[in-house]
Amino acid sequence: MAEVLVLVDHVDGQVKKVTTELLTAARRIGEPAAVWIGDGAESGKGALAEYGAEKVYVAPAELGDYVVAPKAELLAKLAQDKGAAAILVSATAENKEIAGRTAVKLGSGVLTDVVDVNAEVVAEHSVFGGATITHARVRTGVPVVAVRPNSVPAEAASGAAAEEAVSVEVSEAAKTAKVVERVAEEQGERPELTEAAIVVSGGRGVGSDDFSVVENLADSLGAAVGASRAAVDSGWYPNQFQVGQTGKTVSPNLYVALGISGAIQHRAGMQTAKNIVAVNKDPEAPIFELADFGVVGDLHTVAPQLTEEIKKRK
Amino acid sequence: MNIVVLVKQVPDTATERKLNADDKTLDRAASDGVINELDEYAIEEALLLKEKHGGEVTILTMGPEKATESIRKALSMGADKAVFVNDDALHGSDALQTAYALAQALGTIEYDVVVLGSESTDARTGVVGAALAEYLGLPQLTFARKVDIDGSTIRIQRQTDYGYDVVEAQLPAVVSVVEKINEPRYPSFKLIMQAKKKPVDKKSAADAGIDTGRVGLANAATETVDFAAAPPRAAGTVVKDEGDGGAKIADFLVEKKFV
């Protein structure tokens, strides 16, 4: 069976959940081979084995010293050396770029933001703000597919996770954009927005830059915090937390919209959530058309009560 | 400093967007066309760079005839001229073919910096900037929330999940921008009038150096197999808060095993 390369997302030696989802999808297509760039493979290998990785290719951290290009060179080389059937990455901003450059190098095609993929590498997309479902495939070369986190439920299956060190001679052209500094900005202990199983977002109804009503509810659920464009444009919450057309796309198991009307631009970023809960003062708000459960009321009384109830019932 | 801004016309998100039943491409005639929102930030950034470093701002657009409207809008924001690649052979090109075609067209223009939005609001692939850098063999400075140029050195803040990376390169370079970078200006009446007289250099694919055997639907490496309207979400429950709204949501979350 041909190998399916899965680019591993990891932090401090911990494999991110989306990688277990990708390994699950990869097993439909062929034999999963994880590609680990950077340090920490020793501590993360166990998780990869639990989700069926037969191999773990470990590449040096230095590939990350330059923007995107060296990682694409590695993936393209591995795909050729190993005769890979497909390459799967998570649909994060950077990984989509890696996917695009890899496909250019391989003379193949790239499918981004897919919400499902089958054994023939036919991928499902949710487009136009969730209004249309499309299926697409790559008909030339090794398909490179970027899968949206929380789209494919992870299922365990044991794999050998045989480690092999790999490397690539990075070209001069790939060393032209150098990362000279990495700056971490305050985001506390909350899960990463696009990966989170639960997202609690606040919008215009929050009314000020005091987002504690949103954050407290998020923390009671172990959720990530998001914000609508209205809230971000008002300067109430940082830009990187914006959910919607010009921000992040999330696909959590539960999305809680507080004081968000649900304009199409916002829906484009959250419509594939499995469960949607909305609180809004306006009974006509379009968010209620999507909501599995909605409360017409003031989020400043409903959300704190909900937070207390969750703490009580835990 | 010569700056090229890549501008895409996209269907207005506020209108109903659909695909053509016959070839499964975007039905561009069905909706109003507008400048891709993030490209407006790219235009603004180019204008700011020009104000600081001098030079010219050229708009580069590839698309159907209708895209002329968006080119005029871009010129009325203050860009100096435009190159419009317009050819039926380009119809149905996917993201990588688009990047290839734009890279070829850039070969006919003199520039120090190429600026574009980090993604379009229609296909939302977010790969064109990276693929363009790959085709051109130029530094990829994408997802920029701040751009500084000093002589031939360009430095950006690249937005990441944890904050940002400071990335440095030598010009020429490809820069894509995120919304945080600036606040696009509105065209003034004077600029709107002036824009009507600004030159738009219309090129066929061949004029732009594009191999028509590599672009268009028939030559795409990707293929849309089928499409359908998404099934409607099952109607949910909406209640009015009677002082127990929070508790009722908690009941729902317990039922769904989130608590």
Coordinates of C-alpha atoms in Angstrom, one line a residue, chain B residues 20 22-28 62 64 87-94 97 215-219:
Chain B
N20 CA -22.5 27.1 -13.4
D22 CA -22.4 23.0 -17.1
D23 CA -18.7 23.5 -16.2
K24 CA -19.0 23.8 -12.4
T25 CA -17.1 27.1 -12.4
L26 CA -18.2 30.2 -10.5
D27 CA -21.1 32.0 -12.1
R28 CA -19.6 35.4 -12.3
M62 CA -6.9 38.8 -14.4
P64 CA -13.5 38.5 -17.4
D87 CA -8.6 36.0 -22.2
D88 CA -11.2 33.3 -22.5
A89 CA -8.4 30.8 -22.3
L90 CA -8.0 31.6 -18.6
H91 CA -11.6 30.7 -17.8
G92 CA -11.8 28.1 -15.1
S93 CA -8.2 28.3 -14.0
D94 CA -7.6 27.0 -10.4
Q97 CA -2.9 28.1 -12.6
V215 CA -4.2 27.4 -18.0
G216 CA -8.0 27.2 -18.1
L217 CA -10.4 24.5 -17.0
A218 CA -9.3 21.8 -19.4
N219 CA -5.7 22.0 -18.1

